[in-house]
Amino acid sequence: MAINCGALPASLIEGNLFGYVEGSFTGAKKGGSAGIFEDANNGTVFLDEISEMELDLQAKLLRVLQEREVTRIGSTKPIPVDVRILASSNKDLRIMVKERRFREDLFYRLNVVELNVPPLRERVDDIPFLAEFFVQKYNRILGKFIIDISPQTMDVLKSYSWPGNVRELQN
């Protein structure tokens, strides 16, 4: 299960992560709703752009990780969950911890295995492989039959700085 923490307001993220009971807020579905943690029980939750999560929501996430249980919005009944967390950020969380914009205890709870992926401009040798992958992907989706990328085009792609990284190359 995945959620983009930067794409939704905190109130929606909270309901999506933890679920809610009927009547807990205006517009809550009849019967309530399970959250991502419940739905991903015995699986993995991917928190994309976790650096965008508000501090109060970080505290609630930390509690879920420490207690291995989630409480739906509007409820007092904890629900046991067993989930693995993957989190990503395009910001330096260590700096955010120092600036008190990201909880230190949550950082160390999440930072068990750290993978740093350099920006595309620092790994230009990956561009031909990625470009070929995207050409094949969009050939299938769009019903096209592009066979190759010219050497001149590849030189242009490799000389560009790619401020939007792989997403920009894909687009």
PDB file of C-alpha atoms in Angstrom, residues 28-162:
ATOM      1  CA  ALA A  28     -17.245  10.028   6.840  1.00  0.00           C
ATOM      2  CA  LYS A  29     -18.606   6.936   5.099  1.00  0.00           C
ATOM      3  CA  LYS A  30     -21.361   4.981   6.763  1.00  0.00           C
ATOM      4  CA  GLY A  31     -19.710   2.167   8.679  1.00  0.00           C
ATOM      5  CA  GLY A  32     -16.359   3.974   8.685  1.00  0.00           C
ATOM      6  CA  SER A  33     -13.293   2.866   6.789  1.00  0.00           C
ATOM      7  CA  ALA A  34     -10.115   0.917   7.418  1.00  0.00           C
ATOM      8  CA  GLY A  35      -6.888   2.793   6.839  1.00  0.00           C
ATOM      9  CA  ILE A  36      -3.816   1.837   4.877  1.00  0.00           C
ATOM     10  CA  PHE A  37      -2.161   0.306   7.947  1.00  0.00           C
ATOM     11  CA  GLU A  38      -5.087  -2.060   8.484  1.00  0.00           C
ATOM     12  CA  ASP A  39      -5.309  -2.897   4.790  1.00  0.00           C
ATOM     13  CA  ALA A  40      -1.565  -3.549   4.615  1.00  0.00           C
ATOM     14  CA  ASN A  41      -1.508  -5.776   7.720  1.00  0.00           C
ATOM     15  CA  ASN A  42       1.253  -8.397   7.290  1.00  0.00           C
ATOM     16  CA  GLY A  43       2.569  -6.367   4.346  1.00  0.00           C
ATOM     17  CA  THR A  44       4.318  -3.114   3.480  1.00  0.00           C
ATOM     18  CA  VAL A  45       3.315   0.553   3.582  1.00  0.00           C
ATOM     19  CA  PHE A  46       5.221   2.963   1.328  1.00  0.00           C
ATOM     20  CA  LEU A  47       5.218   6.560   2.604  1.00  0.00           C
ATOM     21  CA  ASP A  48       6.341   8.667  -0.360  1.00  0.00           C
ATOM     22  CA  GLU A  49       7.609  12.187   0.407  1.00  0.00           C
ATOM     23  CA  ILE A  50       7.474  11.595   4.163  1.00  0.00           C
ATOM     24  CA  SER A  51       9.307  14.899   4.659  1.00  0.00           C
ATOM     25  CA  GLU A  52       6.018  16.646   3.837  1.00  0.00           C
ATOM     26  CA  MET A  53       4.165  15.031   6.747  1.00  0.00           C
ATOM     27  CA  GLU A  54       3.155  17.471   9.493  1.00  0.00           C
ATOM     28  CA  LEU A  55       4.736  17.065  12.954  1.00  0.00           C
ATOM     29  CA  ASP A  56       1.520  16.051  14.739  1.00  0.00           C
ATOM     30  CA  LEU A  57       0.918  13.351  12.145  1.00  0.00           C
ATOM     31  CA  GLN A  58       4.542  12.212  12.549  1.00  0.00           C
ATOM     32  CA  ALA A  59       3.827  11.683  16.255  1.00  0.00           C
ATOM     33  CA  LYS A  60       0.807   9.502  15.427  1.00  0.00           C
ATOM     34  CA  LEU A  61       2.866   7.525  12.923  1.00  0.00           C
ATOM     35  CA  LEU A  62       5.580   6.998  15.531  1.00  0.00           C
ATOM     36  CA  ARG A  63       3.002   5.613  17.929  1.00  0.00           C
ATOM     37  CA  VAL A  64       1.790   3.125  15.315  1.00  0.00           C
ATOM     38  CA  LEU A  65       5.368   1.986  14.740  1.00  0.00           C
ATOM     39  CA  GLN A  66       6.190   1.677  18.444  1.00  0.00           C
ATOM     40  CA  GLU A  67       2.947   0.091  19.630  1.00  0.00           C
ATOM     41  CA  ARG A  68       2.255  -1.942  16.478  1.00  0.00           C
ATOM     42  CA  GLU A  69      -1.364  -0.886  16.622  1.00  0.00           C
ATOM     43  CA  VAL A  70      -3.545   1.731  14.985  1.00  0.00           C
ATOM     44  CA  THR A  71      -6.565   3.575  16.327  1.00  0.00           C
ATOM     45  CA  ARG A  72      -9.097   4.810  13.806  1.00  0.00           C
ATOM     46  CA  ILE A  73     -10.086   8.480  13.939  1.00  0.00           C
ATOM     47  CA  GLY A  74     -13.020   8.831  16.306  1.00  0.00           C
ATOM     48  CA  SER A  75     -12.339   5.524  18.075  1.00  0.00           C
ATOM     49  CA  THR A  76     -10.545   4.492  21.235  1.00  0.00           C
ATOM     50  CA  LYS A  77     -10.190   0.834  20.229  1.00  0.00           C
ATOM     51  CA  PRO A  78      -6.650  -0.064  19.099  1.00  0.00           C
ATOM     52  CA  ILE A  79      -6.288  -2.505  16.208  1.00  0.00           C
ATOM     53  CA  PRO A  80      -3.086  -4.595  16.071  1.00  0.00           C
ATOM     54  CA  VAL A  81      -1.089  -4.253  12.834  1.00  0.00           C
ATOM     55  CA  ASP A  82       2.096  -5.842  11.562  1.00  0.00           C
ATOM     56  CA  VAL A  83       3.511  -3.730   8.745  1.00  0.00           C
ATOM     57  CA  ARG A  84       6.887  -2.923   7.268  1.00  0.00           C
ATOM     58  CA  ILE A  85       7.465   0.733   6.420  1.00  0.00           C
ATOM     59  CA  LEU A  86       9.329   2.076   3.406  1.00  0.00           C
ATOM     60  CA  ALA A  87       9.693   5.832   3.287  1.00  0.00           C
ATOM     61  CA  SER A  88      11.159   8.169   0.710  1.00  0.00           C
ATOM     62  CA  SER A  89      12.067  11.816   0.607  1.00  0.00           C
ATOM     63  CA  ASN A  90      13.765  14.146  -1.814  1.00  0.00           C
ATOM     64  CA  LYS A  91      14.875  16.281   1.142  1.00  0.00           C
ATOM     65  CA  ASP A  92      17.650  15.631   3.640  1.00  0.00           C
ATOM     66  CA  LEU A  93      15.803  14.404   6.722  1.00  0.00           C
ATOM     67  CA  ARG A  94      18.906  14.863   8.905  1.00  0.00           C
ATOM     68  CA  ILE A  95      18.830  18.592   8.163  1.00  0.00           C
ATOM     69  CA  MET A  96      15.086  18.668   8.801  1.00  0.00           C
ATOM     70  CA  VAL A  97      15.667  16.972  12.192  1.00  0.00           C
ATOM     71  CA  LYS A  98      18.231  19.640  13.105  1.00  0.00           C
ATOM     72  CA  GLU A  99      15.758  22.333  12.048  1.00  0.00           C
ATOM     73  CA  ARG A 100      13.045  20.608  14.118  1.00  0.00           C
ATOM     74  CA  ARG A 101      10.862  20.104  11.034  1.00  0.00           C
ATOM     75  CA  PHE A 102      11.045  16.304  11.284  1.00  0.00           C
ATOM     76  CA  ARG A 103      10.870  14.267  14.471  1.00  0.00           C
ATOM     77  CA  GLU A 104      14.214  12.835  15.505  1.00  0.00           C
ATOM     78  CA  ASP A 105      12.667   9.764  17.135  1.00  0.00           C
ATOM     79  CA  LEU A 106      10.703   8.984  13.972  1.00  0.00           C
ATOM     80  CA  PHE A 107      13.800   9.502  11.834  1.00  0.00           C
ATOM     81  CA  TYR A 108      15.751   6.907  13.815  1.00  0.00           C
ATOM     82  CA  ARG A 109      12.787   4.524  13.873  1.00  0.00           C
ATOM     83  CA  LEU A 110      12.560   4.680  10.087  1.00  0.00           C
ATOM     84  CA  ASN A 111      16.258   4.923   9.241  1.00  0.00           C
ATOM     85  CA  VAL A 112      17.114   1.231   9.604  1.00  0.00           C
ATOM     86  CA  VAL A 113      18.378   0.735   6.052  1.00  0.00           C
ATOM     87  CA  GLU A 114      19.120   3.860   4.059  1.00  0.00           C
ATOM     88  CA  LEU A 115      19.313   3.892   0.274  1.00  0.00           C
ATOM     89  CA  ASN A 116      20.623   7.036  -1.350  1.00  0.00           C
ATOM     90  CA  VAL A 117      19.802   7.299  -5.032  1.00  0.00           C
ATOM     91  CA  PRO A 118      21.950   9.958  -6.712  1.00  0.00           C
ATOM     92  CA  PRO A 119      20.225  12.383  -9.067  1.00  0.00           C
ATOM     93  CA  LEU A 120      20.085  11.379 -12.708  1.00  0.00           C
ATOM     94  CA  ARG A 121      22.657  14.039 -13.675  1.00  0.00           C
ATOM     95  CA  GLU A 122      25.203  12.114 -11.553  1.00  0.00           C
ATOM     96  CA  ARG A 123      24.499   8.808 -13.294  1.00  0.00           C
ATOM     97  CA  VAL A 124      24.277   9.646 -16.988  1.00  0.00           C
ATOM     98  CA  ASP A 125      25.235   6.065 -17.883  1.00  0.00           C
ATOM     99  CA  ASP A 126      21.744   5.042 -16.693  1.00  0.00           C
ATOM    100  CA  ILE A 127      20.020   7.328 -19.218  1.00  0.00           C
ATOM    101  CA  PRO A 128      20.169   4.947 -22.231  1.00  0.00           C
ATOM    102  CA  PHE A 129      18.698   2.082 -20.176  1.00  0.00           C
ATOM    103  CA  LEU A 130      15.971   4.252 -18.686  1.00  0.00           C
ATOM    104  CA  ALA A 131      15.138   5.889 -22.029  1.00  0.00           C
ATOM    105  CA  GLU A 132      14.836   2.466 -23.676  1.00  0.00           C
ATOM    106  CA  PHE A 133      12.620   1.234 -20.848  1.00  0.00           C
ATOM    107  CA  PHE A 134      10.301   4.248 -21.181  1.00  0.00           C
ATOM    108  CA  VAL A 135      10.155   3.960 -24.991  1.00  0.00           C
ATOM    109  CA  GLN A 136       9.087   0.317 -24.680  1.00  0.00           C
ATOM    110  CA  LYS A 137       6.590   1.146 -21.938  1.00  0.00           C
ATOM    111  CA  TYR A 138       4.909   3.868 -23.974  1.00  0.00           C
ATOM    112  CA  ASN A 139       5.036   1.786 -27.137  1.00  0.00           C
ATOM    113  CA  ARG A 140       2.793  -0.719 -25.329  1.00  0.00           C
ATOM    114  CA  ILE A 141       0.525   1.897 -23.774  1.00  0.00           C
ATOM    115  CA  LEU A 142       0.124   4.079 -26.871  1.00  0.00           C
ATOM    116  CA  GLY A 143       0.326   1.388 -29.534  1.00  0.00           C
ATOM    117  CA  LYS A 144       3.478   2.875 -31.073  1.00  0.00           C
ATOM    118  CA  PHE A 145       6.421   1.094 -32.637  1.00  0.00           C
ATOM    119  CA  ILE A 146       9.457   3.245 -31.891  1.00  0.00           C
ATOM    120  CA  ILE A 147      12.422   0.940 -32.361  1.00  0.00           C
ATOM    121  CA  ASP A 148      15.458   3.018 -31.447  1.00  0.00           C
ATOM    122  CA  ILE A 149      16.744   6.325 -30.132  1.00  0.00           C
ATOM    123  CA  SER A 150      19.219   8.025 -32.442  1.00  0.00           C
ATOM    124  CA  PRO A 151      22.782   8.570 -31.175  1.00  0.00           C
ATOM    125  CA  GLN A 152      22.291  12.340 -31.578  1.00  0.00           C
ATOM    126  CA  THR A 153      19.168  12.261 -29.432  1.00  0.00           C
ATOM    127  CA  MET A 154      20.939  10.148 -26.824  1.00  0.00           C
ATOM    128  CA  ASP A 155      23.803  12.683 -26.738  1.00  0.00           C
ATOM    129  CA  VAL A 156      21.263  15.454 -26.064  1.00  0.00           C
ATOM    130  CA  LEU A 157      19.617  13.394 -23.322  1.00  0.00           C
ATOM    131  CA  LYS A 158      22.984  12.647 -21.703  1.00  0.00           C
ATOM    132  CA  SER A 159      24.109  16.296 -21.786  1.00  0.00           C
ATOM    133  CA  TYR A 160      20.967  17.657 -20.081  1.00  0.00           C
ATOM    134  CA  SER A 161      21.083  18.287 -16.298  1.00  0.00           C
ATOM    135  CA  TRP A 162      17.688  16.638 -15.484  1.00  0.00           C
TER     136      TRP A 162
END
